[in-house]
Backbone as JSON Lines, residues from 0, in Angstrom:
{"i":0,"aa":"X","n":[101.07,99.91,104.67],"ca":[101.58,98.98,105.43],"c":[101.18,98.66,106.92]}
{"i":1,"aa":"X","n":[100.83,97.39,106.5],"ca":[100.42,97.32,108.32],"c":[101.26,97.0,109.58]}
{"i":2,"aa":"X","n":[100.28,97.91,110.57],"ca":[101.31,98.43,111.7],"c":[101.81,96.55,112.68]}
{"i":3,"aa":"X","n":[102.83,96.48,113.33],"ca":[103.27,95.7,114.24],"c":[102.53,95.7,115.22]}
{"i":4,"aa":"X","n":[102.39,94.67,116.05],"ca":[101.85,94.8,117.6],"c":[102.4,96.08,118.59]}
{"i":5,"aa":"X","n":[103.75,96.06,118.42],"ca":[104.43,97.11,119.2],"c":[104.23,98.42,118.94]}
{"i":6,"aa":"X","n":[103.98,98.74,117.55],"ca":[103.41,99.98,116.89],"c":[101.86,100.5,117.12]}
{"i":7,"aa":"X","n":[101.01,99.11,117.44],"ca":[100.14,99.64,117.52],"c":[99.72,99.98,118.77]}
{"i":8,"aa":"X","n":[100.39,99.65,119.82],"ca":[100.71,99.9,121.09],"c":[101.47,101.44,121.14]}
{"i":9,"aa":"X","n":[102.02,102.03,120.83],"ca":[102.4,102.86,120.49],"c":[101.83,104.2,119.86]}
{"i":10,"aa":"X","n":[100.96,103.48,118.91],"ca":[99.95,104.76,118.41],"c":[98.86,105.1,119.51]}
{"i":11,"aa":"X","n":[98.78,103.38,120.31],"ca":[97.15,103.86,121.37],"c":[97.98,104.49,122.27]}
{"i":12,"aa":"X","n":[98.89,104.67,122.74],"ca":[99.66,105.24,123.63],"c":[99.75,106.87,123.35]}
{"i":13,"aa":"X","n":[99.94,107.41,121.9],"ca":[100.35,108.63,121.64],"c":[98.48,108.99,121.43]}
{"i":14,"aa":"X","n":[97.72,108.38,121.11],"ca":[96.26,109.16,120.5],"c":[95.84,109.22,122.05]}
{"i":15,"aa":"X","n":[96.26,108.47,123.38],"ca":[95.59,108.41,124.46],"c":[96.24,110.05,124.83]}
{"i":16,"aa":"X","n":[97.3,110.34,125.21],"ca":[98.05,111.14,125.43],"c":[97.4,112.57,124.88]}
{"i":17,"aa":"X","n":[96.77,112.51,123.83],"ca":[96.49,114.08,123.39],"c":[95.48,114.84,124.03]}
{"i":18,"aa":"X","n":[95.48,116.46,123.88],"ca":[94.95,117.15,124.37],"c":[93.51,117.05,124.31]}
{"i":19,"aa":"X","n":[92.84,117.23,125.07],"ca":[91.29,117.22,124.38],"c":[91.1,118.21,123.46]}
{"i":20,"aa":"X","n":[90.23,118.07,122.96],"ca":[89.76,119.26,121.69],"c":[89.09,120.43,122.12]}
{"i":21,"aa":"X","n":[87.88,120.12,123.42],"ca":[87.4,121.33,124.3],"c":[88.27,121.99,124.85]}
{"i":22,"aa":"X","n":[89.94,122.13,124.65],"ca":[90.94,122.99,125.33],"c":[91.54,123.82,123.89]}
{"i":23,"aa":"X","n":[91.18,123.7,122.84],"ca":[91.44,124.65,121.63],"c":[90.64,125.93,122.09]}
{"i":24,"aa":"X","n":[90.85,126.61,121.5],"ca":[90.06,128.4,121.33],"c":[89.22,127.24,119.9]}
{"i":25,"aa":"X","n":[88.13,127.77,120.11],"ca":[87.04,128.06,118.68],"c":[87.45,128.42,118.16]}
{"i":26,"aa":"X","n":[87.89,129.84,117.47],"ca":[88.35,130.61,116.6],"c":[89.64,129.55,116.1]}
{"i":27,"aa":"X","n":[90.24,129.01,116.63],"ca":[91.62,128.83,116.03],"c":[91.1,126.88,115.55]}
{"i":28,"aa":"X","n":[89.53,126.41,115.8],"ca":[89.23,125.41,115.41],"c":[88.45,125.71,113.79]}
{"i":29,"aa":"X","n":[88.3,127.2,114.08],"ca":[87.42,127.63,112.85],"c":[88.55,127.39,111.65]}
{"i":30,"aa":"X","n":[89.43,128.25,112.09],"ca":[90.25,128.46,110.74],"c":[91.13,126.88,110.36]}
{"i":31,"aa":"X","n":[91.11,126.25,111.36],"ca":[92.06,124.26,110.95],"c":[90.84,124.37,109.85]}
{"i":32,"aa":"X","n":[89.21,123.9,110.48],"ca":[87.81,123.51,109.28],"c":[88.28,124.6,107.92]}
{"i":33,"aa":"X","n":[88.66,125.64,107.98],"ca":[88.87,125.78,106.47],"c":[89.67,125.9,106.01]}
{"i":34,"aa":"X","n":[91.01,125.66,106.47],"ca":[92.0,125.18,106.24],"c":[91.95,123.86,105.53]}
{"i":35,"aa":"X","n":[91.46,122.63,106.07],"ca":[91.34,121.64,105.61],"c":[90.49,121.56,104.45]}
{"i":36,"aa":"X","n":[89.45,122.02,104.78],"ca":[88.59,122.1,103.42],"c":[89.26,122.55,102.11]}
{"i":37,"aa":"X","n":[89.77,123.58,102.4],"ca":[90.5,124.09,101.37],"c":[91.7,123.28,100.78]}
{"i":38,"aa":"X","n":[92.3,122.75,101.83],"ca":[93.25,122.1,101.0],"c":[93.16,120.49,100.24]}
{"i":39,"aa":"X","n":[92.44,120.37,101.03],"ca":[91.8,118.66,100.5],"c":[90.6,118.62,99.42]}
{"i":40,"aa":"X","n":[90.16,119.81,99.16],"ca":[89.66,120.05,98.04],"c":[90.45,120.82,96.47]}
{"i":41,"aa":"X","n":[91.21,120.78,97.26],"ca":[92.5,120.78,95.39],"c":[93.46,120.41,95.65]}
{"i":42,"aa":"X","n":[93.69,118.81,96.37],"ca":[94.83,118.47,96.33],"c":[94.62,117.1,96.54]}
{"i":43,"aa":"X","n":[95.45,116.26,96.0],"ca":[95.51,114.48,96.31],"c":[95.02,114.62,98.27]}
{"i":44,"aa":"X","n":[94.81,113.47,98.41],"ca":[95.16,113.81,100.09],"c":[96.36,113.28,100.19]}
{"i":45,"aa":"X","n":[97.29,112.26,99.58],"ca":[98.37,111.81,99.78],"c":[99.02,112.71,100.03]}
{"i":46,"aa":"X","n":[99.15,113.75,98.89],"ca":[100.01,115.21,99.07],"c":[99.74,116.16,99.92]}
{"i":47,"aa":"X","n":[99.18,115.73,100.53],"ca":[98.64,117.17,101.86],"c":[99.29,116.86,103.18]}
{"i":48,"aa":"X","n":[100.54,118.0,103.68],"ca":[101.31,117.26,104.94],"c":[100.74,117.67,105.95]}
{"i":49,"aa":"X","n":[100.98,117.68,107.16],"ca":[100.92,118.14,108.64],"c":[101.55,119.99,108.31]}
{"i":50,"aa":"X","n":[102.46,119.81,107.84],"ca":[102.89,120.91,108.2],"c":[102.47,122.36,107.28]}
{"i":51,"aa":"X","n":[101.53,121.36,105.67],"ca":[100.73,122.35,104.7],"c":[99.19,122.93,105.48]}
{"i":52,"aa":"X","n":[98.78,121.71,106.43],"ca":[97.69,122.01,107.44],"c":[97.81,123.28,108.66]}
{"i":53,"aa":"X","n":[99.09,123.08,108.89],"ca":[99.85,124.17,109.9],"c":[100.17,125.16,109.02]}
{"i":54,"aa":"X","n":[100.41,125.54,108.27],"ca":[100.65,126.56,108.14],"c":[99.79,127.42,106.84]}
{"i":55,"aa":"X","n":[98.42,126.61,106.65],"ca":[97.04,127.2,106.16],"c":[96.46,127.55,107.03]}
{"i":56,"aa":"X","n":[96.35,126.88,108.3],"ca":[95.6,126.81,108.98],"c":[96.52,128.37,110.38]}
{"i":57,"aa":"X","n":[97.34,128.63,109.86],"ca":[98.23,129.37,110.51],"c":[97.84,129.34,112.39]}
{"i":58,"aa":"X","n":[98.92,127.98,112.36],"ca":[98.95,127.27,114.05],"c":[100.26,126.64,113.1]}
{"i":59,"aa":"X","n":[100.68,126.1,114.71],"ca":[102.11,125.27,115.14],"c":[101.91,124.21,114.66]}
{"i":60,"aa":"X","n":[102.54,123.61,113.84],"ca":[103.19,122.16,113.34],"c":[102.89,121.19,115.01]}
{"i":61,"aa":"X","n":[103.34,121.71,116.22],"ca":[103.37,121.15,117.4],"c":[102.11,120.79,117.87]}
{"i":62,"aa":"X","n":[101.1,122.5,118.01],"ca":[99.95,122.31,118.2],"c":[99.1,121.24,118.09]}
{"i":63,"aa":"X","n":[99.35,121.15,116.46],"ca":[98.38,120.3,115.12],"c":[98.67,118.65,116.55]}
{"i":64,"aa":"X","n":[99.88,118.3,116.68],"ca":[100.16,116.6,116.59],"c":[99.79,116.91,117.94]}
{"i":65,"aa":"X","n":[99.83,117.91,119.35],"ca":[99.41,117.93,120.49],"c":[97.84,117.65,120.48]}
{"i":66,"aa":"X","n":[96.68,118.03,119.72],"ca":[95.29,118.0,120.03],"c":[94.87,116.9,118.98]}
{"i":67,"aa":"X","n":[96.09,116.21,118.0],"ca":[95.38,115.55,116.85],"c":[95.93,114.16,116.48]}
{"i":68,"aa":"X","n":[97.64,114.6,116.59],"ca":[98.8,113.31,116.26],"c":[99.0,112.56,114.9]}
{"i":69,"aa":"X","n":[97.73,112.96,113.96],"ca":[97.86,113.05,112.74],"c":[97.37,113.09,111.73]}
{"i":70,"aa":"X","n":[97.45,113.21,110.71],"ca":[96.34,113.67,109.38],"c":[95.14,112.97,109.55]}
{"i":71,"aa":"X","n":[95.14,111.75,109.57],"ca":[94.16,111.22,109.3],"c":[92.81,111.5,110.19]}
{"i":72,"aa":"X","n":[93.52,111.85,111.21],"ca":[92.51,112.54,112.74],"c":[92.07,113.65,112.85]}
{"i":73,"aa":"X","n":[92.91,114.68,111.24],"ca":[92.63,115.98,111.46],"c":[91.21,115.74,110.42]}
{"i":74,"aa":"X","n":[91.46,114.82,109.56],"ca":[90.07,114.89,108.55],"c":[89.01,114.14,109.7]}
{"i":75,"aa":"X","n":[89.01,113.73,109.82],"ca":[87.74,113.06,110.83],"c":[87.04,113.81,111.64]}
{"i":76,"aa":"X","n":[87.94,114.7,112.6],"ca":[87.52,115.64,113.14],"c":[86.83,116.73,112.57]}
{"i":77,"aa":"X","n":[87.3,117.23,111.57],"ca":[86.61,118.29,110.56],"c":[85.31,117.73,109.81]}
{"i":78,"aa":"X","n":[85.4,116.37,109.28],"ca":[84.34,116.19,108.96],"c":[83.01,116.22,109.91]}
{"i":79,"aa":"X","n":[83.89,115.58,111.07],"ca":[82.24,115.39,112.21],"c":[81.69,116.82,112.74]}
{"i":80,"aa":"X","n":[83.26,117.69,112.44],"ca":[82.25,118.74,113.14],"c":[81.03,119.26,112.0]}
{"i":81,"aa":"X","n":[81.44,119.15,110.73],"ca":[80.5,120.05,109.73],"c":[79.66,119.1,109.38]}
{"i":82,"aa":"X","n":[79.66,117.43,109.06],"ca":[78.3,117.01,109.21],"c":[77.61,116.98,110.2]}
{"i":83,"aa":"X","n":[78.33,116.86,111.46],"ca":[76.96,117.34,112.69],"c":[76.32,118.44,112.63]}
{"i":84,"aa":"X","n":[76.69,119.33,111.69],"ca":[75.44,120.39,111.69],"c":[75.2,120.28,110.64]}
{"i":85,"aa":"X","n":[75.25,119.46,109.8],"ca":[74.34,118.97,108.82],"c":[72.74,118.03,109.15]}
{"i":86,"aa":"X","n":[73.64,116.63,110.24],"ca":[72.64,115.97,110.69],"c":[71.86,116.73,111.61]}
{"i":87,"aa":"X","n":[72.0,118.0,112.31],"ca":[70.82,118.46,113.17],"c":[69.52,118.87,112.24]}
{"i":88,"aa":"X","n":[70.43,119.37,111.4],"ca":[69.54,120.32,109.98],"c":[68.37,119.18,109.84]}
{"i":89,"aa":"X","n":[68.84,117.96,109.29],"ca":[68.25,116.64,108.88],"c":[67.54,116.27,109.65]}
{"i":90,"aa":"X","n":[68.01,115.75,111.06],"ca":[66.82,115.43,111.98],"c":[65.54,116.41,112.07]}
{"i":91,"aa":"X","n":[65.52,117.52,112.06],"ca":[64.94,118.55,112.52],"c":[63.56,118.94,111.24]}
{"i":92,"aa":"X","n":[64.42,118.37,109.97],"ca":[63.2,118.15,109.26],"c":[62.54,116.96,108.92]}
{"i":93,"aa":"X","n":[63.56,115.83,109.22],"ca":[62.75,114.37,109.41],"c":[61.31,114.14,109.99]}
{"i":94,"aa":"X","n":[61.29,115.03,111.52],"ca":[60.7,115.27,112.47],"c":[59.15,116.18,112.14]}
{"i":95,"aa":"X","n":[58.18,115.9,112.64],"ca":[57.18,116.61,112.26],"c":[55.68,116.27,112.28]}
{"i":96,"aa":"X","n":[54.82,116.96,111.49],"ca":[53.82,116.24,111.23],"c":[53.22,115.84,109.71]}
{"i":97,"aa":"X","n":[54.37,116.55,108.93],"ca":[54.17,116.37,107.75],"c":[54.36,114.96,106.75]}
{"i":98,"aa":"X","n":[53.79,115.12,105.38],"ca":[53.32,113.66,105.32],"c":[54.68,112.94,105.16]}
{"i":99,"aa":"X","n":[54.72,111.89,104.73],"ca":[56.54,110.89,104.64],"c":[56.56,111.83,103.39]}
{"i":100,"aa":"X","n":[55.78,112.17,102.3],"ca":[56.81,112.55,101.07],"c":[57.13,113.57,101.52]}
{"i":101,"aa":"X","n":[56.76,114.63,102.35],"ca":[56.9,116.06,102.37],"c":[58.5,116.58,103.13]}
{"i":102,"aa":"X","n":[58.43,115.44,104.1],"ca":[59.66,115.02,105.25],"c":[60.81,114.63,104.49]}
{"i":103,"aa":"X","n":[60.98,113.79,102.78],"ca":[61.66,113.07,102.25],"c":[61.7,114.18,101.55]}
{"i":104,"aa":"X","n":[61.01,115.16,101.01],"ca":[61.4,116.08,100.0],"c":[62.19,117.08,100.86]}
{"i":105,"aa":"X","n":[61.74,117.37,102.05],"ca":[62.54,118.46,102.78],"c":[64.01,118.41,103.02]}
{"i":106,"aa":"X","n":[63.86,116.99,103.44],"ca":[65.32,116.74,103.61],"c":[66.45,116.74,102.64]}
{"i":107,"aa":"X","n":[65.71,116.32,101.59],"ca":[66.76,116.24,100.33],"c":[66.77,117.7,99.87]}
{"i":108,"aa":"X","n":[66.13,118.73,99.96],"ca":[66.31,119.87,99.8],"c":[67.56,120.77,100.93]}
{"i":109,"aa":"X","n":[67.54,119.67,101.93],"ca":[68.46,120.42,103.22],"c":[69.87,119.85,102.78]}
{"i":110,"aa":"X","n":[69.7,118.53,102.35],"ca":[71.0,117.83,101.95],"c":[71.66,118.57,100.55]}
{"i":111,"aa":"X","n":[70.98,118.78,99.48],"ca":[71.2,120.07,98.59],"c":[71.73,120.8,98.68]}
{"i":112,"aa":"X","n":[71.33,121.72,99.75],"ca":[71.57,122.74,100.0],"c":[72.97,123.02,100.88]}
{"i":113,"aa":"X","n":[73.22,122.0,101.42],"ca":[74.52,121.72,102.23],"c":[75.34,121.6,101.15]}
{"i":114,"aa":"X","n":[75.51,120.54,100.09],"ca":[76.43,120.34,99.0],"c":[76.28,121.63,98.13]}
{"i":115,"aa":"X","n":[75.35,122.32,98.2],"ca":[75.82,123.71,97.23],"c":[76.91,124.65,97.88]}
{"i":116,"aa":"X","n":[76.3,124.62,99.39],"ca":[77.23,125.67,99.89],"c":[78.7,125.17,100.58]}
{"i":117,"aa":"X","n":[78.24,123.8,100.76],"ca":[80.11,123.15,101.01],"c":[80.38,122.17,100.06]}
{"i":118,"aa":"X","n":[80.57,122.56,99.21],"ca":[81.02,121.66,98.05],"c":[82.71,121.28,98.63]}
{"i":119,"aa":"X","n":[83.48,121.72,99.0],"ca":[84.83,121.04,100.06],"c":[84.31,120.29,100.72]}
{"i":120,"aa":"X","n":[83.4,120.47,101.42],"ca":[82.91,119.08,102.64],"c":[82.49,117.94,102.07]}
{"i":121,"aa":"X","n":[82.0,117.95,100.98],"ca":[81.26,116.67,100.24],"c":[82.64,116.0,99.52]}
{"i":122,"aa":"X","n":[83.71,117.03,99.12],"ca":[85.05,116.33,98.39],"c":[85.81,115.48,99.46]}
{"i":123,"aa":"X","n":[86.06,116.4,100.37],"ca":[86.84,115.76,101.64],"c":[85.95,114.52,102.05]}
{"i":124,"aa":"X","n":[84.94,114.18,101.62],"ca":[84.68,112.6,102.8],"c":[84.51,111.91,101.58]}
{"i":125,"aa":"X","n":[84.61,112.3,100.42],"ca":[84.38,111.67,99.18],"c":[86.06,110.53,98.46]}
{"i":126,"aa":"X","n":[87.19,111.94,98.8],"ca":[88.13,111.61,98.37],"c":[89.58,111.16,99.98]}
{"i":127,"aa":"X","n":[89.34,111.79,100.58],"ca":[89.91,111.6,101.89],"c":[89.6,110.47,102.89]}
{"i":128,"aa":"X","n":[88.46,110.13,102.82],"ca":[88.13,108.63,103.79],"c":[87.92,107.23,102.92]}
{"i":129,"aa":"X","n":[88.32,106.33,103.24],"ca":[88.08,105.32,102.56],"c":[86.73,104.65,103.06]}
{"i":130,"aa":"X","n":[85.9,103.81,102.1],"ca":[84.97,102.99,102.26],"c":[84.75,102.62,103.57]}
{"i":131,"aa":"X","n":[86.16,101.71,103.94],"ca":[86.06,100.91,105.11],"c":[86.26,101.76,106.31]}
{"i":132,"aa":"X","n":[86.24,102.92,106.13],"ca":[86.34,103.77,107.88],"c":[85.5,104.76,107.69]}
{"i":133,"aa":"X","n":[84.44,104.56,106.75],"ca":[83.45,105.65,106.8],"c":[82.54,105.26,108.24]}
{"i":134,"aa":"X","n":[82.31,104.52,108.8],"ca":[82.4,104.08,110.37],"c":[82.58,105.17,111.65]}
{"i":135,"aa":"X","n":[84.0,106.04,110.75],"ca":[84.64,106.76,111.78],"c":[84.57,107.7,111.76]}
{"i":136,"aa":"X","n":[83.44,107.91,111.31],"ca":[82.61,109.43,110.54],"c":[81.42,109.27,111.7]}
{"i":137,"aa":"X","n":[81.19,110.05,112.27],"ca":[80.09,110.09,113.14],"c":[78.65,109.95,112.81]}
{"i":138,"aa":"X","n":[78.29,111.05,111.62],"ca":[77.4,110.68,111.04],"c":[76.7,109.22,110.32]}
{"i":139,"aa":"X","n":[77.77,108.54,110.41],"ca":[77.63,107.38,109.74],"c":[77.13,106.28,110.93]}
{"i":140,"aa":"X","n":[77.31,106.73,112.03],"ca":[76.62,105.93,113.08],"c":[75.71,106.96,113.93]}
{"i":141,"aa":"X","n":[75.11,108.04,113.59],"ca":[74.32,108.74,114.12],"c":[73.18,107.96,114.12]}
{"i":142,"aa":"X","n":[72.76,107.73,115.63],"ca":[71.82,106.78,115.6],"c":[70.51,107.57,115.83]}
{"i":143,"aa":"X","n":[70.22,108.93,116.07],"ca":[68.99,109.62,116.41],"c":[68.88,109.9,114.83]}
{"i":144,"aa":"X","n":[69.96,110.27,113.63],"ca":[69.48,110.84,112.65],"c":[69.24,109.25,111.65]}
{"i":145,"aa":"X","n":[69.46,108.32,111.61],"ca":[69.58,106.93,111.4],"c":[68.21,106.47,111.72]}
{"i":146,"aa":"X","n":[67.87,106.36,113.3],"ca":[66.86,105.88,113.22],"c":[65.17,106.34,112.98]}
{"i":147,"aa":"X","n":[65.69,108.24,112.74],"ca":[64.57,108.89,112.81],"c":[64.49,108.75,110.87]}
{"i":148,"aa":"X","n":[65.5,108.39,110.24],"ca":[65.25,108.18,108.63],"c":[64.5,107.06,108.48]}
{"i":149,"aa":"X","n":[64.8,105.9,109.36],"ca":[64.43,104.78,109.13],"c":[63.23,104.85,109.75]}
{"i":150,"aa":"X","n":[62.3,105.55,110.92],"ca":[61.13,105.67,111.37],"c":[60.38,106.44,110.1]}
{"i":151,"aa":"X","n":[60.74,107.16,109.37],"ca":[60.06,107.59,108.08],"c":[59.53,106.61,107.47]}
{"i":152,"aa":"X","n":[61.1,106.08,106.3],"ca":[60.87,105.2,105.82],"c":[59.66,103.82,105.59]}
{"i":153,"aa":"X","n":[60.26,103.75,107.26],"ca":[58.85,102.37,107.74],"c":[57.88,102.72,107.6]}
{"i":154,"aa":"X","n":[57.27,103.99,108.15],"ca":[56.18,104.83,107.82],"c":[55.45,104.93,106.73]}
{"i":155,"aa":"X","n":[56.36,104.79,105.9],"ca":[55.98,104.96,104.19],"c":[55.58,104.08,103.89]}
{"i":156,"aa":"X","n":[56.32,102.56,104.31],"ca":[56.06,101.53,103.67],"c":[54.51,101.13,104.13]}
{"i":157,"aa":"X","n":[54.81,100.99,105.79],"ca":[53.63,100.67,106.47],"c":[52.18,101.08,105.83]}
{"i":158,"aa":"X","n":[52.46,102.68,105.19],"ca":[50.84,103.23,104.74],"c":[50.79,102.68,103.46]}
{"i":159,"aa":"X","n":[52.28,101.71,102.79],"ca":[51.45,101.36,101.25],"c":[51.9,103.06,100.09]}
{"i":160,"aa":"X","n":[53.05,103.54,100.88],"ca":[53.04,104.55,100.39],"c":[54.53,104.39,99.36]}
{"i":161,"aa":"X","n":[55.41,103.75,99.86],"ca":[56.87,103.38,99.71],"c":[57.09,101.81,99.36]}
{"i":162,"aa":"X","n":[58.01,101.62,98.85],"ca":[57.74,100.28,98.04],"c":[58.14,99.14,99.33]}
{"i":163,"aa":"X","n":[57.29,98.52,99.67],"ca":[57.22,97.33,100.79],"c":[57.92,95.93,100.24]}
{"i":164,"aa":"X","n":[58.38,96.29,99.38],"ca":[58.78,94.64,98.72],"c":[60.06,94.37,98.86]}
{"i":165,"aa":"X","n":[60.61,95.35,99.33],"ca":[62.82,95.84,99.38],"c":[62.27,95.78,100.74]}
{"i":166,"aa":"X","n":[63.51,95.68,101.74],"ca":[64.26,95.57,102.83],"c":[63.79,97.23,103.34]}
{"i":167,"aa":"X","n":[64.21,97.73,104.23],"ca":[63.76,99.26,104.6],"c":[64.92,99.43,104.53]}
{"i":168,"aa":"X","n":[65.97,99.03,104.87],"ca":[67.73,99.69,104.72],"c":[67.51,99.53,102.82]}
{"i":169,"aa":"X","n":[67.19,99.23,102.23],"ca":[67.66,99.48,100.91],"c":[66.57,100.31,100.36]}
{"i":170,"aa":"X","n":[65.61,100.61,100.92],"ca":[65.21,102.48,100.55],"c":[66.34,102.93,101.11]}
{"i":171,"aa":"X","n":[67.0,103.15,102.23],"ca":[67.78,104.07,102.6],"c":[69.11,104.06,101.79]}
{"i":172,"aa":"X","n":[69.37,103.12,101.57],"ca":[70.4,103.09,100.94],"c":[70.31,103.89,99.23]}
{"i":173,"aa":"X","n":[69.19,103.84,98.69],"ca":[68.89,104.41,97.72],"c":[68.62,105.39,97.63]}
{"i":174,"aa":"X","n":[68.04,105.94,98.57],"ca":[68.05,107.53,99.33],"c":[69.19,108.39,98.89]}
{"i":175,"aa":"X","n":[70.13,107.56,99.96],"ca":[71.7,108.14,100.05],"c":[72.23,107.82,99.27]}
{"i":176,"aa":"X","n":[72.02,106.91,98.34],"ca":[73.09,106.81,97.73],"c":[72.84,107.92,96.35]}
{"i":177,"aa":"X","n":[71.65,108.35,96.28],"ca":[70.96,108.99,95.31],"c":[72.04,110.25,95.41]}
{"i":178,"aa":"X","n":[71.7,110.64,96.52],"ca":[72.12,112.4,97.41],"c":[73.51,112.12,97.04]}
{"i":179,"aa":"X","n":[74.48,111.34,97.78],"ca":[75.87,111.53,97.45],"c":[76.2,111.6,96.02]}
{"i":180,"aa":"X","n":[75.59,110.63,95.37],"ca":[76.02,110.28,93.73],"c":[76.27,111.71,93.35]}
{"i":181,"aa":"X","n":[74.68,112.37,93.57],"ca":[73.99,113.47,92.54],"c":[74.57,114.12,93.15]}
{"i":182,"aa":"X","n":[75.34,114.89,94.36],"ca":[76.16,116.06,94.26],"c":[77.77,115.68,94.52]}
{"i":183,"aa":"X","n":[78.15,114.59,94.23],"ca":[79.7,114.59,94.14],"c":[79.85,114.46,92.75]}
{"i":184,"aa":"X","n":[79.22,113.88,91.79],"ca":[79.63,114.62,90.48],"c":[78.71,116.19,89.99]}
{"i":185,"aa":"X","n":[78.11,116.49,90.94],"ca":[77.3,117.96,90.47],"c":[79.18,118.62,90.75]}
{"i":186,"aa":"X","n":[79.82,118.5,91.86],"ca":[81.11,119.14,92.1],"c":[81.89,118.72,91.18]}
{"i":187,"aa":"X","n":[82.12,117.56,90.61],"ca":[82.84,117.14,89.91],"c":[82.83,117.87,88.36]}
{"i":188,"aa":"X","n":[81.69,117.86,88.26],"ca":[81.58,118.19,86.96],"c":[81.59,119.91,86.69]}
{"i":189,"aa":"X","n":[82.07,120.77,88.17],"ca":[81.71,122.42,87.77],"c":[80.65,122.72,87.26]}
{"i":190,"aa":"X","n":[79.46,122.22,87.73],"ca":[78.1,122.26,87.41],"c":[78.08,123.88,87.99]}
{"i":191,"aa":"X","n":[77.77,125.14,87.51],"ca":[77.57,126.68,88.4],"c":[76.48,126.72,88.68]}
{"i":192,"aa":"X","n":[75.52,126.11,88.43],"ca":[74.15,125.76,88.91],"c":[73.89,125.64,90.28]}
{"i":193,"aa":"X","n":[73.71,125.98,91.67],"ca":[72.74,125.23,92.31],"c":[71.61,123.89,92.14]}
{"i":194,"aa":"X","n":[72.53,122.98,92.85],"ca":[71.4,122.02,92.74],"c":[70.16,121.99,92.74]}
{"i":195,"aa":"X","n":[69.98,122.96,93.77],"ca":[68.43,122.9,94.47],"c":[67.87,124.04,93.29]}
{"i":196,"aa":"X","n":[68.7,124.71,92.06],"ca":[67.82,124.73,91.06],"c":[66.85,123.63,90.17]}
{"i":197,"aa":"X","n":[67.41,122.47,90.21],"ca":[66.74,121.76,89.89],"c":[66.2,120.78,90.67]}
{"i":198,"aa":"X","n":[65.65,121.42,91.6],"ca":[65.06,120.21,92.92],"c":[64.13,119.72,92.58]}
{"i":199,"aa":"X","n":[62.76,120.34,91.76],"ca":[61.65,119.44,91.8],"c":[61.63,118.24,90.82]}
{"i":200,"aa":"X","n":[62.66,118.63,89.67],"ca":[62.81,117.8,88.71],"c":[63.82,115.92,89.48]}
{"i":201,"aa":"X","n":[64.91,116.39,90.37],"ca":[65.74,115.29,91.01],"c":[64.73,114.75,91.63]}
{"i":202,"aa":"X","n":[64.02,116.08,92.3],"ca":[63.22,114.85,93.57],"c":[61.84,113.89,92.91]}
{"i":203,"aa":"X","n":[61.46,114.53,91.78],"ca":[60.72,113.51,91.04],"c":[61.14,111.95,90.78]}
{"i":204,"aa":"X","n":[62.92,112.43,90.08],"ca":[63.02,111.0,90.21],"c":[63.72,110.24,91.55]}
{"i":205,"aa":"X","n":[64.13,110.52,92.33],"ca":[64.1,109.61,93.85],"c":[62.7,109.53,94.33]}
{"i":206,"aa":"X","n":[62.06,110.2,94.12],"ca":[60.6,109.29,94.55],"c":[60.15,108.36,93.43]}
{"i":207,"aa":"X","n":[60.44,108.35,92.27],"ca":[59.84,107.88,91.68],"c":[60.78,106.14,91.78]}
{"i":208,"aa":"X","n":[61.63,106.12,92.29],"ca":[62.57,105.19,92.76],"c":[62.38,104.42,93.98]}
{"i":209,"aa":"X","n":[61.73,105.17,95.28],"ca":[61.29,104.49,96.07],"c":[60.05,104.14,96.52]}
{"i":210,"aa":"X","n":[59.04,105.12,95.58],"ca":[58.05,104.84,95.95],"c":[57.16,103.51,95.63]}
{"i":211,"aa":"X","n":[55.95,103.05,96.13],"ca":[55.28,102.12,95.86],"c":[55.11,101.66,94.44]}
{"i":212,"aa":"X","n":[55.14,100.67,93.93],"ca":[55.05,101.14,91.96],"c":[54.16,100.97,91.36]}
{"i":213,"aa":"X","n":[53.18,100.27,92.05],"ca":[51.45,101.09,92.12],"c":[50.66,102.32,92.04]}
{"i":214,"aa":"X","n":[51.78,103.44,92.7],"ca":[50.96,104.32,93.38],"c":[51.13,105.39,92.38]}
């Protein structure tokens, strides 16, 4: 239900009064991260309550409200924390003197490794955040990551390695879409084998989708 103007004002005031996350002990934030990933990977997001989160994280409900204000803010905060670590690894592998193909190959391995080791985070992102709110997750607006990715793809187009008949963002969408769909379905199907056990075969499929057709 859409909030009235008065409700929006009150909500804004409540969020402005939140205690800064920097004041929370790292150990407490770590416990909250584990609790959120556990709860939301095993329950429908609408079924998870603030008190469940507090109990699972061994925190007081008052503390949760003091730092976050609502459940959705907790979700975004934890996702930003988890995906922020992934972004650092991806940026590192996208840079360097390797070929375009090798940099994209390394980045795919990093992403699949993340999914293999953090399936709960992938499920949280896929089930608890509507597509219309993705921009509230920092990794989707991480200019350093996106610009570095686009630079690699752009280099590939200019060198005639990657398909240059489509806009640059189309290659980006194909690359990210492939990763997220393969990763999500791998988790949903409860495949016991790590994604990277089939890495070479999966990369061949992805590379075939974005390389220059006659290359």
